[in-house]
Short mmCIF file of N, CA and C in Angstrom, two decimals:
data_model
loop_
_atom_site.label_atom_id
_atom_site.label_comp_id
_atom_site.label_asym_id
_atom_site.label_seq_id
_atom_site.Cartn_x
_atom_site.Cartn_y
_atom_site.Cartn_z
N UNK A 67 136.13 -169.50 -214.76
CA UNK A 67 136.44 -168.65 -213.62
C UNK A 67 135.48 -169.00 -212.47
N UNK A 68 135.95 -168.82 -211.10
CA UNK A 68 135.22 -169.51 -210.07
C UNK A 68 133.93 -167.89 -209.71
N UNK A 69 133.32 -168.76 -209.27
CA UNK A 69 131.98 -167.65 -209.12
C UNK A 69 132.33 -167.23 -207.37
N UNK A 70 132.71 -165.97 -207.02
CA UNK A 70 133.12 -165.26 -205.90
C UNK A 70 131.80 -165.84 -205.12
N UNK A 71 132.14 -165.79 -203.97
CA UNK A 71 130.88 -166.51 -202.99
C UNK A 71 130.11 -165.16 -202.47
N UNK A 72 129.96 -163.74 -202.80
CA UNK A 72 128.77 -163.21 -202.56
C UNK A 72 127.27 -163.25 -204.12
N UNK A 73 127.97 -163.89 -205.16
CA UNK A 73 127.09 -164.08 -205.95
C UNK A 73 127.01 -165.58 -205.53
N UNK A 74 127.59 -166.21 -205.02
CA UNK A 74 126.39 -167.66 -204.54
C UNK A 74 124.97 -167.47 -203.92
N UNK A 75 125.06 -166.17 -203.52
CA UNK A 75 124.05 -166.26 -202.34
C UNK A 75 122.51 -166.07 -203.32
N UNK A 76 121.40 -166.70 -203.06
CA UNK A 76 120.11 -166.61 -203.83
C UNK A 76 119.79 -165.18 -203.46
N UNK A 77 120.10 -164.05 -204.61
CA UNK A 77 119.32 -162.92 -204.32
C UNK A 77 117.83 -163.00 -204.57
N UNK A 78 117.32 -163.78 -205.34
CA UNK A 78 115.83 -163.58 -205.00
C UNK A 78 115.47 -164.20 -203.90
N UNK A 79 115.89 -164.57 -203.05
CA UNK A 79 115.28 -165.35 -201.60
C UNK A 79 116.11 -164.33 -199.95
N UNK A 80 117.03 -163.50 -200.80
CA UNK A 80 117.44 -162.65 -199.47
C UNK A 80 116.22 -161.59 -199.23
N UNK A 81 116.21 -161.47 -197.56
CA UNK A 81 115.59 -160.53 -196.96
C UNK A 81 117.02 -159.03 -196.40
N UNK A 82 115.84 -158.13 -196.09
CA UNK A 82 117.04 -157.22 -195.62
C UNK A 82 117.34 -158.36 -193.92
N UNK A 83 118.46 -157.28 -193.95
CA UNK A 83 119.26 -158.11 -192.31
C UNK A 83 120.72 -158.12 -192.58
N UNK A 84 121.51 -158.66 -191.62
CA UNK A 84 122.75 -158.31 -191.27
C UNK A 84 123.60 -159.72 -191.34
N UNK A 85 124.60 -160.08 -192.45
CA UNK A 85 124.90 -161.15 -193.07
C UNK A 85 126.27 -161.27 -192.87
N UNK A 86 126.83 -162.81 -192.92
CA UNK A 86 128.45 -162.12 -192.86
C UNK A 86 128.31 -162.96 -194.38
N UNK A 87 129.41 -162.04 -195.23
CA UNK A 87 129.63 -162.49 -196.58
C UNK A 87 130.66 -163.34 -196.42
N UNK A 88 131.98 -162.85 -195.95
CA UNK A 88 133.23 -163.67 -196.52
C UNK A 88 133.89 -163.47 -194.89
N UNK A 89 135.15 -164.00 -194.75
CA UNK A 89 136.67 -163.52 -193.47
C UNK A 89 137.45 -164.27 -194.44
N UNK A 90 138.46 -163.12 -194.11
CA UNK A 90 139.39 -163.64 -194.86
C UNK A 90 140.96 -163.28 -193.90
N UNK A 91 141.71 -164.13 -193.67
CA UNK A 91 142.94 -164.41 -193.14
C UNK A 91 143.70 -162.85 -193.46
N UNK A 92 144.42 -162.25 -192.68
CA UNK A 92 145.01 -161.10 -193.02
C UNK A 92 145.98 -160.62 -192.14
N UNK A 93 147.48 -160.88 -192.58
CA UNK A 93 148.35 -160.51 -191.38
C UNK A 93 148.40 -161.68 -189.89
N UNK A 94 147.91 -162.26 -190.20
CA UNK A 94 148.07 -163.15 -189.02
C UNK A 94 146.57 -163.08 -188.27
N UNK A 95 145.42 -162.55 -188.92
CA UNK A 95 144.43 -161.89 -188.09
C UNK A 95 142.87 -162.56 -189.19
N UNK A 96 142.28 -161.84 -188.64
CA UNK A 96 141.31 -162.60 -189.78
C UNK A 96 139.82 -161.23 -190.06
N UNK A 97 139.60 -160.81 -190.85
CA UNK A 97 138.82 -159.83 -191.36
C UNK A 97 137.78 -160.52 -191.69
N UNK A 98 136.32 -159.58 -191.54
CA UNK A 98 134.97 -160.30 -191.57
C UNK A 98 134.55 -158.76 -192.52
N UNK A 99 134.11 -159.73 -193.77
CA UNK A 99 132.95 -158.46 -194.39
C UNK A 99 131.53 -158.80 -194.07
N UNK A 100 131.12 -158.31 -193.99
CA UNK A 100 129.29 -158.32 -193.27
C UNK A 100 128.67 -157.88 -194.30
N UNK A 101 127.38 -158.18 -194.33
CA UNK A 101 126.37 -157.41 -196.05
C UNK A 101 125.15 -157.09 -194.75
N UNK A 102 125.03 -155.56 -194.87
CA UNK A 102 123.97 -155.27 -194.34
C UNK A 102 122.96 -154.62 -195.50
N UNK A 103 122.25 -155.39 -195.23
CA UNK A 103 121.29 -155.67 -196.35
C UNK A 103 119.82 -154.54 -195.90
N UNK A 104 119.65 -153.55 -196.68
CA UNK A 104 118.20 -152.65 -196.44
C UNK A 104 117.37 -153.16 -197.36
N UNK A 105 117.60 -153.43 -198.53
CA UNK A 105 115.87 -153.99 -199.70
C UNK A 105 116.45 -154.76 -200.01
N UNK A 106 115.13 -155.75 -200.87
CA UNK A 106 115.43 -157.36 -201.02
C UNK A 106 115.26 -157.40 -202.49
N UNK A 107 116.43 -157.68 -202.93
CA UNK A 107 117.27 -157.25 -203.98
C UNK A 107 116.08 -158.10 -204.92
N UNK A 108 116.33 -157.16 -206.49
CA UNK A 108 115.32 -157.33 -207.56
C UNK A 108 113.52 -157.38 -207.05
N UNK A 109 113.70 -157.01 -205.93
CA UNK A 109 112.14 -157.23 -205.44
C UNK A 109 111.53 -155.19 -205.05
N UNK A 110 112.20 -154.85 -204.61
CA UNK A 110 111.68 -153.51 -204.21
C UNK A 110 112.45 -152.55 -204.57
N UNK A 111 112.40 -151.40 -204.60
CA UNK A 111 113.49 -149.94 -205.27
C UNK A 111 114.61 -149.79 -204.26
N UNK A 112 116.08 -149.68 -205.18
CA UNK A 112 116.95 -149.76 -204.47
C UNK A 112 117.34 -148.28 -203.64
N UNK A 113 117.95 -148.15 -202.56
CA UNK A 113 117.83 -147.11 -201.77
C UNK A 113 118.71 -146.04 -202.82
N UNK A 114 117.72 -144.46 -202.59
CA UNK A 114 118.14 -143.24 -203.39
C UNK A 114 119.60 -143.25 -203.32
N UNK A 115 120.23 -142.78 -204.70
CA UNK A 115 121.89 -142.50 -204.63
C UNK A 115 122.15 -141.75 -203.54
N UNK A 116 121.95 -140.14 -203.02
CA UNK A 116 122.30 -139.24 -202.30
C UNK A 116 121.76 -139.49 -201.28
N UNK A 117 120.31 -140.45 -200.75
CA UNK A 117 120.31 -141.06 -199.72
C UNK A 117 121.47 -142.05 -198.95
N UNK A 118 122.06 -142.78 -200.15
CA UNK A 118 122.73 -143.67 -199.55
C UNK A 118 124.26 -143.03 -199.06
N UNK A 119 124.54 -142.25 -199.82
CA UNK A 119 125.81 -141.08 -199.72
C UNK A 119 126.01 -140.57 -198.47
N UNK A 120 124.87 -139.93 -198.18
CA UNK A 120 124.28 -139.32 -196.94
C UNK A 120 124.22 -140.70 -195.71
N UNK A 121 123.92 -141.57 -195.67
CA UNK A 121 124.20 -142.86 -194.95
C UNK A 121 125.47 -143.24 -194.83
N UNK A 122 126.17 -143.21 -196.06
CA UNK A 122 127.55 -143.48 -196.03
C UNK A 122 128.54 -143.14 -194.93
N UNK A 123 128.26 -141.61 -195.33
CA UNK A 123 129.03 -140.65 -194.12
C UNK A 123 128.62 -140.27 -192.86
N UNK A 124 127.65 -141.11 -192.76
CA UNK A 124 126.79 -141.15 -191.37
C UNK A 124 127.30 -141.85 -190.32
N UNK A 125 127.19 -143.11 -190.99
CA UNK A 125 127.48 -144.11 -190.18
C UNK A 125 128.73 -144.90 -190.47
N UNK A 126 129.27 -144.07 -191.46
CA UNK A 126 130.86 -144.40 -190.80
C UNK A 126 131.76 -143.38 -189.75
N UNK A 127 130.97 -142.44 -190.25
CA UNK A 127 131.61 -141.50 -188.73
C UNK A 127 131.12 -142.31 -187.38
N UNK A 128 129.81 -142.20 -187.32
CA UNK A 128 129.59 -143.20 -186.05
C UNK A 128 130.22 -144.31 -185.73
N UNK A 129 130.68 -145.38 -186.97
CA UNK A 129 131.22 -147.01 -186.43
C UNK A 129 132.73 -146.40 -186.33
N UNK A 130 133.22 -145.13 -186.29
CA UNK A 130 134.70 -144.67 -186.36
C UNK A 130 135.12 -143.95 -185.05
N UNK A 131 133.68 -143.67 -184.24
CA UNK A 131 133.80 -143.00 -183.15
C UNK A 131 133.23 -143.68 -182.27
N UNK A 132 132.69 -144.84 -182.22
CA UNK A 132 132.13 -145.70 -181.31
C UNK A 132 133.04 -145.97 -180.53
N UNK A 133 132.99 -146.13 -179.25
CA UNK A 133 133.78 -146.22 -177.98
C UNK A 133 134.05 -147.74 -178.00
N UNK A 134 133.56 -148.69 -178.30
CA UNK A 134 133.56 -150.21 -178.02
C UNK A 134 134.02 -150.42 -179.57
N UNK A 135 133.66 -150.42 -180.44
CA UNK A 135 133.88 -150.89 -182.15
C UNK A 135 135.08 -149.67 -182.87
N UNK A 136 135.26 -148.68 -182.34
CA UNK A 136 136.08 -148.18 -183.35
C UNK A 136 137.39 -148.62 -183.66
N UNK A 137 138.08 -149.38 -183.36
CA UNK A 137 139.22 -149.69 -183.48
C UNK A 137 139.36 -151.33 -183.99
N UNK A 138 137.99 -151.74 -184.11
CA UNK A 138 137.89 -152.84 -185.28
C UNK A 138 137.45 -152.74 -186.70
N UNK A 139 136.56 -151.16 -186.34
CA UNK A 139 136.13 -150.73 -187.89
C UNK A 139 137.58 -150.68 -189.08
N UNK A 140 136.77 -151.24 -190.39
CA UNK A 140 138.15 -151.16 -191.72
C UNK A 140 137.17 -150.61 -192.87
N UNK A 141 136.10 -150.60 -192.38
CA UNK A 141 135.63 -150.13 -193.98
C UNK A 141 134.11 -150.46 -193.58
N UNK A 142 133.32 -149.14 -194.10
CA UNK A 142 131.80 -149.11 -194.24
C UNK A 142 131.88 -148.52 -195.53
N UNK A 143 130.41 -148.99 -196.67
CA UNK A 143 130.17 -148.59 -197.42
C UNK A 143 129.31 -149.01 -198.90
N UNK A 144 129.03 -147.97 -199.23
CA UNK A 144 127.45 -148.86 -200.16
C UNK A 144 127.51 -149.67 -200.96
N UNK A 145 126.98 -151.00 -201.27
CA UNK A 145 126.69 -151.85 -202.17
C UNK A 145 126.44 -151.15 -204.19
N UNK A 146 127.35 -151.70 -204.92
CA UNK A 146 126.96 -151.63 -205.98
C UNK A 146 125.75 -151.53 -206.65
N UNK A 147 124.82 -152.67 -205.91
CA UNK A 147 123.39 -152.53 -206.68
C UNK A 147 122.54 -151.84 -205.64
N UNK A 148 123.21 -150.90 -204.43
CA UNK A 148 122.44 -150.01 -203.70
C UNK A 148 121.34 -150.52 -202.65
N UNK A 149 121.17 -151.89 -202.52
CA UNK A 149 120.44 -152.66 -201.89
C UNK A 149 120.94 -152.47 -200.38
N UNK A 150 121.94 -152.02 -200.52
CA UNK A 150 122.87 -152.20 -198.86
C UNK A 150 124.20 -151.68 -198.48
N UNK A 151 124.44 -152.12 -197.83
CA UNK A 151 125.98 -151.85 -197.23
C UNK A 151 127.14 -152.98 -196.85
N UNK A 152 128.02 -152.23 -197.48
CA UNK A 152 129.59 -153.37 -196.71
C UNK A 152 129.93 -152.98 -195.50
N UNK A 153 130.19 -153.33 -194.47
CA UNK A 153 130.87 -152.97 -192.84
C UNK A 153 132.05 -154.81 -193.21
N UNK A 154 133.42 -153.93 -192.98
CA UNK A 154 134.72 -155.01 -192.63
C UNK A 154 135.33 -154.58 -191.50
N UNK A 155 135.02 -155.69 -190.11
CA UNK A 155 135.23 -155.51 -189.19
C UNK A 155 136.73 -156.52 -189.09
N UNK A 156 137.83 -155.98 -187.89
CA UNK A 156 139.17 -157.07 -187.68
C UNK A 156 137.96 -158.08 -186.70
N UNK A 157 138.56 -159.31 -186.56
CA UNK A 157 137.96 -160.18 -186.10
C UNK A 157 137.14 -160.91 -186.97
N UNK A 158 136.44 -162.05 -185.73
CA UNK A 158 135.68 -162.96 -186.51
C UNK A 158 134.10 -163.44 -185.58
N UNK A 159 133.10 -162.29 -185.86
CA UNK A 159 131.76 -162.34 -185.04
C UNK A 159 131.05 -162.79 -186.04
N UNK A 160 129.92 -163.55 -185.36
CA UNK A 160 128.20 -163.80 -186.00
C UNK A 160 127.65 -162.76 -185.96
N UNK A 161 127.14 -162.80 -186.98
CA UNK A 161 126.20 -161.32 -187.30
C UNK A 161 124.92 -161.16 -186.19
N UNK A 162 124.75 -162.14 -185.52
CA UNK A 162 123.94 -161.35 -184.12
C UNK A 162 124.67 -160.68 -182.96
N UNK A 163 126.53 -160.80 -183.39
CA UNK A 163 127.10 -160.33 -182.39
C UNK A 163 127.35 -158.87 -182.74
N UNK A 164 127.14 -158.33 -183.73
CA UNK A 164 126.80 -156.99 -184.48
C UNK A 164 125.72 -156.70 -184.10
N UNK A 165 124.57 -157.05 -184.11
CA UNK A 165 123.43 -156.61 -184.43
C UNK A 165 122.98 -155.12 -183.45
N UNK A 166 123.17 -155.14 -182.26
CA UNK A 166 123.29 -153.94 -180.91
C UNK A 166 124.49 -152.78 -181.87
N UNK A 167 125.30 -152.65 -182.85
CA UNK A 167 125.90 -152.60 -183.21
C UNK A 167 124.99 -151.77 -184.40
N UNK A 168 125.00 -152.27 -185.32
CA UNK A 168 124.27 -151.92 -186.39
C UNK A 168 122.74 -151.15 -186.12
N UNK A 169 122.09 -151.87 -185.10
CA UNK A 169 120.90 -151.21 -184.59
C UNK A 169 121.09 -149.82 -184.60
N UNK A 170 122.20 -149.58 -183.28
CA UNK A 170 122.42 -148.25 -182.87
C UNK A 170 122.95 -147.22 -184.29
N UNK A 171 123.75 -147.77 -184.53
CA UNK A 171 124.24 -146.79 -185.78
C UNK A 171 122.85 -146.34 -186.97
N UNK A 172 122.12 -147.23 -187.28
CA UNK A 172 121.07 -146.60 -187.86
C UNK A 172 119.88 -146.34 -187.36
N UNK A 173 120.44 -146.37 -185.63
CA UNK A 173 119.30 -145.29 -184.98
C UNK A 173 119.92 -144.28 -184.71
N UNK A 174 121.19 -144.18 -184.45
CA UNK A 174 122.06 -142.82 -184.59
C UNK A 174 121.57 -141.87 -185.58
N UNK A 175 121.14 -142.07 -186.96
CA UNK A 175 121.03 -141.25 -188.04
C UNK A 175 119.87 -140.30 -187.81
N UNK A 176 118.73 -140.65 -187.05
CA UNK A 176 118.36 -140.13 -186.79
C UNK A 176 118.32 -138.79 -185.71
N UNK A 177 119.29 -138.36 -184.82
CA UNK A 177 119.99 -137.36 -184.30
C UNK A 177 121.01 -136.40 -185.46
N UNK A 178 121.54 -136.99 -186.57
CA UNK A 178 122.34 -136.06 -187.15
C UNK A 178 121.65 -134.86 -187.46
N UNK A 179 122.16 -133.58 -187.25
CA UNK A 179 121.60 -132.39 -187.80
C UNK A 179 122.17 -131.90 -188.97
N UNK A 180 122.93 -132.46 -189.41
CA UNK A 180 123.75 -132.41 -190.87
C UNK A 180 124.55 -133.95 -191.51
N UNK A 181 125.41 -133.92 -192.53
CA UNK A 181 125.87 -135.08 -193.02
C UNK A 181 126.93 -134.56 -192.78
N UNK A 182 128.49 -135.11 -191.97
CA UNK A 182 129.48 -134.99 -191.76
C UNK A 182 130.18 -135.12 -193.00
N UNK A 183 131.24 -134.26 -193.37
CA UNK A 183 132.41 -134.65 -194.54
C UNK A 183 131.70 -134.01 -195.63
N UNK A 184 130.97 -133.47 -195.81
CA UNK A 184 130.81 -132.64 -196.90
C UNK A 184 130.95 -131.44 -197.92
N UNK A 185 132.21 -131.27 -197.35
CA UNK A 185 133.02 -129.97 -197.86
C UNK A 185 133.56 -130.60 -199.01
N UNK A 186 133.48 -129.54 -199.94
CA UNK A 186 134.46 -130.11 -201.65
C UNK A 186 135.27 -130.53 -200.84
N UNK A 187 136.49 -130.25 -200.20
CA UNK A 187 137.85 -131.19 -200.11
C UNK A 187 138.03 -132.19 -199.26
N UNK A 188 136.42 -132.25 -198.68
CA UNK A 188 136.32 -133.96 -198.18
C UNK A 188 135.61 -134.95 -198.47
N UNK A 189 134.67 -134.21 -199.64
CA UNK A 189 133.60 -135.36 -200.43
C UNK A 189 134.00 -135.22 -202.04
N UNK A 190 133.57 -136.33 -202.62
CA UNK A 190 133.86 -136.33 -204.13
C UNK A 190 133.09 -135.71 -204.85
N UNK A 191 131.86 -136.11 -203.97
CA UNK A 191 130.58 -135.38 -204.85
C UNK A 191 129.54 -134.79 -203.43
N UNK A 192 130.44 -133.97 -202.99
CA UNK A 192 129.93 -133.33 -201.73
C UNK A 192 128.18 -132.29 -201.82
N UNK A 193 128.08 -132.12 -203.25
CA UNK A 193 126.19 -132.23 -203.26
C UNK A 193 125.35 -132.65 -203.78
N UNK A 194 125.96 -134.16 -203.59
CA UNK A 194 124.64 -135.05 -203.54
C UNK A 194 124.58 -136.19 -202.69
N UNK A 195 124.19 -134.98 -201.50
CA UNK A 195 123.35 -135.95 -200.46
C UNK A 195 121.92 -135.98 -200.10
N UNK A 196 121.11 -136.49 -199.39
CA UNK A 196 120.05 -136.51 -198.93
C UNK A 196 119.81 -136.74 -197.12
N UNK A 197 119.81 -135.78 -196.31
CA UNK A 197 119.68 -136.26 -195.15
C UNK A 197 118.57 -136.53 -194.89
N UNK A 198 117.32 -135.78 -195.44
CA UNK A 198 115.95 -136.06 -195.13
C UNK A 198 115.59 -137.62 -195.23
N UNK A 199 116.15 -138.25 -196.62
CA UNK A 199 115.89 -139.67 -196.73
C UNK A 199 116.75 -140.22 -196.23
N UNK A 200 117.70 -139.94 -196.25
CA UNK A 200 119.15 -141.06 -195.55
C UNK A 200 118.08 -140.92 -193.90
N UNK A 201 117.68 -140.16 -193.33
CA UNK A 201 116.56 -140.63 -192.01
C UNK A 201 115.62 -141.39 -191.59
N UNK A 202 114.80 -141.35 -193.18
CA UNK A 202 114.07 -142.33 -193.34
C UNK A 202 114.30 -143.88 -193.56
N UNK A 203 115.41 -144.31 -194.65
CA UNK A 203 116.06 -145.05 -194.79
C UNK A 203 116.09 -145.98 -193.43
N UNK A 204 116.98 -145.02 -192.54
CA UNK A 204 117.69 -145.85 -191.39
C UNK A 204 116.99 -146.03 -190.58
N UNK A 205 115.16 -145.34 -190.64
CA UNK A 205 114.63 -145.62 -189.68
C UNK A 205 113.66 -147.14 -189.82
N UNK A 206 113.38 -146.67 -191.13
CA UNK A 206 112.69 -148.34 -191.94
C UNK A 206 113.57 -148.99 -191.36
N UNK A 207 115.36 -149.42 -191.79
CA UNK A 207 115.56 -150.59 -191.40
C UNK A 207 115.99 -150.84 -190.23
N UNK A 208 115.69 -150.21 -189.19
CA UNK A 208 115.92 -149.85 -187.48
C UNK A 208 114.54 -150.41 -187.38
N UNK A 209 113.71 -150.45 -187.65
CA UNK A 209 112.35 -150.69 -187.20
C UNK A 209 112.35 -151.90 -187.74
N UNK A 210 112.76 -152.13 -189.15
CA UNK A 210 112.63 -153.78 -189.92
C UNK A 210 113.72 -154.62 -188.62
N UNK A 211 114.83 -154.50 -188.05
CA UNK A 211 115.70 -155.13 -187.05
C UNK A 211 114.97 -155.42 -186.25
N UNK A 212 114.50 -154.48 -185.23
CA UNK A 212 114.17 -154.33 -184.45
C UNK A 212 112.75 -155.24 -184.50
N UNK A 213 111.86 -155.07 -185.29
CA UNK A 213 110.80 -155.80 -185.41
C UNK A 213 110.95 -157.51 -185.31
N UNK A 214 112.03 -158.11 -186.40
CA UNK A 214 112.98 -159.43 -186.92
C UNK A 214 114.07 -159.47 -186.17
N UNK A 215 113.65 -159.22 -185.08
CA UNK A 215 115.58 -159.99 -184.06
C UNK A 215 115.21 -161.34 -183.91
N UNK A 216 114.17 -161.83 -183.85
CA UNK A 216 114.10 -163.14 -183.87
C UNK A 216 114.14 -163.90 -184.75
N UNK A 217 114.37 -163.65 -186.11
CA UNK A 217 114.13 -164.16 -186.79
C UNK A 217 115.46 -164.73 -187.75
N UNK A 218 115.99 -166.53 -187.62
CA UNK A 218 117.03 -166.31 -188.28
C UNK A 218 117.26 -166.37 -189.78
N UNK A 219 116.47 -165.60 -190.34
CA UNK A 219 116.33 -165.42 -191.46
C UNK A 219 117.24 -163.74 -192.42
N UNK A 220 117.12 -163.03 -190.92
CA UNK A 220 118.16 -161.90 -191.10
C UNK A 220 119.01 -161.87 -190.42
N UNK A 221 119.94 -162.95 -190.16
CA UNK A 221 121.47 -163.38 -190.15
C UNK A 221 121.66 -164.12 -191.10
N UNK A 222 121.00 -165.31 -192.19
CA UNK A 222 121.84 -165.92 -192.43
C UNK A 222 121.25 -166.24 -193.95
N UNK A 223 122.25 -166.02 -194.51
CA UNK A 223 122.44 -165.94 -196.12
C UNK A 223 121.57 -167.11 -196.57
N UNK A 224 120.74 -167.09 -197.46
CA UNK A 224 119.84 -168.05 -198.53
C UNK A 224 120.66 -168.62 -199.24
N UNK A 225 121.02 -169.75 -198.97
CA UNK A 225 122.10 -169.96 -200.45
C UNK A 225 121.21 -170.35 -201.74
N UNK A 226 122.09 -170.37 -202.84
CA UNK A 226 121.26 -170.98 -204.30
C UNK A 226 121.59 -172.59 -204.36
N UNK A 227 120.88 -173.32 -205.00
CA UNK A 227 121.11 -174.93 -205.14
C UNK A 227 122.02 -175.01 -206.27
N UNK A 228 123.13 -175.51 -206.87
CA UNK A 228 123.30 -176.01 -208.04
C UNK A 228 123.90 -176.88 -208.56
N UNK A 229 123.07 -177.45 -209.40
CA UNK A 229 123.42 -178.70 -210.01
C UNK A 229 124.91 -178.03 -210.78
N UNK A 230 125.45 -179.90 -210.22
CA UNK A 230 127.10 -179.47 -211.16
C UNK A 230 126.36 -181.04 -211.76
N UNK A 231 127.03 -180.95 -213.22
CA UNK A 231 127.16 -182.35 -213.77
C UNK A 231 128.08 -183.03 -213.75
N UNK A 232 128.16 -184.37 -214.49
CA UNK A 232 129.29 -185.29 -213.94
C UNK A 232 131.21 -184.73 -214.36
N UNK A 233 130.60 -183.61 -215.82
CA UNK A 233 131.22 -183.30 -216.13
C UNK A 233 131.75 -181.54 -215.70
N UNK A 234 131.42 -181.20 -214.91
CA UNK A 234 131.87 -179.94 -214.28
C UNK A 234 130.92 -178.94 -214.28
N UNK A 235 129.66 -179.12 -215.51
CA UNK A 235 128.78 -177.78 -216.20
C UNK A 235 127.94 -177.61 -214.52
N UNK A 236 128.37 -176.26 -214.35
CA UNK A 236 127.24 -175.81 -213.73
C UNK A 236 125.56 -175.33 -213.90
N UNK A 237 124.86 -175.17 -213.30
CA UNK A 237 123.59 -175.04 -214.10
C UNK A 237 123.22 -174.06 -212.54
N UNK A 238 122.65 -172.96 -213.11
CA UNK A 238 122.10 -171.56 -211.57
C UNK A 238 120.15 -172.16 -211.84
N UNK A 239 119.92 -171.55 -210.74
CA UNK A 239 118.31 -171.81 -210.59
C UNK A 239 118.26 -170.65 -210.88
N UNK A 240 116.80 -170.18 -211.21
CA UNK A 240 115.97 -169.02 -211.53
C UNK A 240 115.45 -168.45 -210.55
#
């Protein structure tokens, strides 16, 4: 089976930052998933569950009400191993053409006076959030951006090396 190209990427050599994973052709149009990346995976603690919950519904209300981006937004939302976030935008941008983009939204979090959508019949698990940390969260990696805009190391994916043999065997680095 072919290895999906967001596990190509060397997680021990990613930093947090704002990545495009995949685009994929759709309708005649072309869709971009982005990996916005907050901790550097297997290296530091992955962000709190009800923190990230609380982020979830943060800043997809924001990328849903944004005056310039809402009508390219398709989907925000947390990473499996909690390290980050998915944003699938229509179109096809470089992740520095996000970045004013992403900045704002997790400097937005810091103004919320509550977590939007949290009524039983609009959350699944409507108490367990965290706004106190979902603040903190977004302010670390608002400050980690903001600090690293120069740096193209948080746009662009680490790949892994791997040897294929003559005969097909793949072999992953450590």
């Amino acid at each position: 089976m072919e290895l999906i190209q967001s596990f190509s990427v060397d997680h021990n050599a990613i930093v947090p930052g704002i990545f495009l994973s995949r685009q994929d052709s759709v309708g005649g149009g072309t869709v971009t998933t982005y990996d916005i990346r907050l901790k550097r995976p297997n290296r530091e603690p992955v962000i709190d569950v009800a923190a990230a919950h609380s982020l979830e519904h943060i800043i997809a209300t924001f990328l849903r009400n944004d005056t310039d981006w809402k009508d390219e937004v398709i989907y925000w939302g947390p990473m499996g191993c909690l390290t980050g976030f998915y944003l699938i935008l229509k179109g096809s941008r470089a992740p520095r053409e996000i970045y004013d983009l992403i900045l704002r939204a997790f400097r937005s979090v810091a103004d919320a006076q509550d977590v939007p959508g949290t009524k039983p019949e609009n959350c699944g698990r409507c108490l367990m959030h965290d706004l106190g940390m979902a603040k903190w969260y977004a302010a670390e990696f608002a400050d980690y951006l903001t600090e690293n805009a120069d740096r193209d190391e948080i746009f662009v994916y680490p790949r892994s090396q791997r040897l294929i043999t003559e005969d097909g065997q793949e072999f992953y680095d450590s």
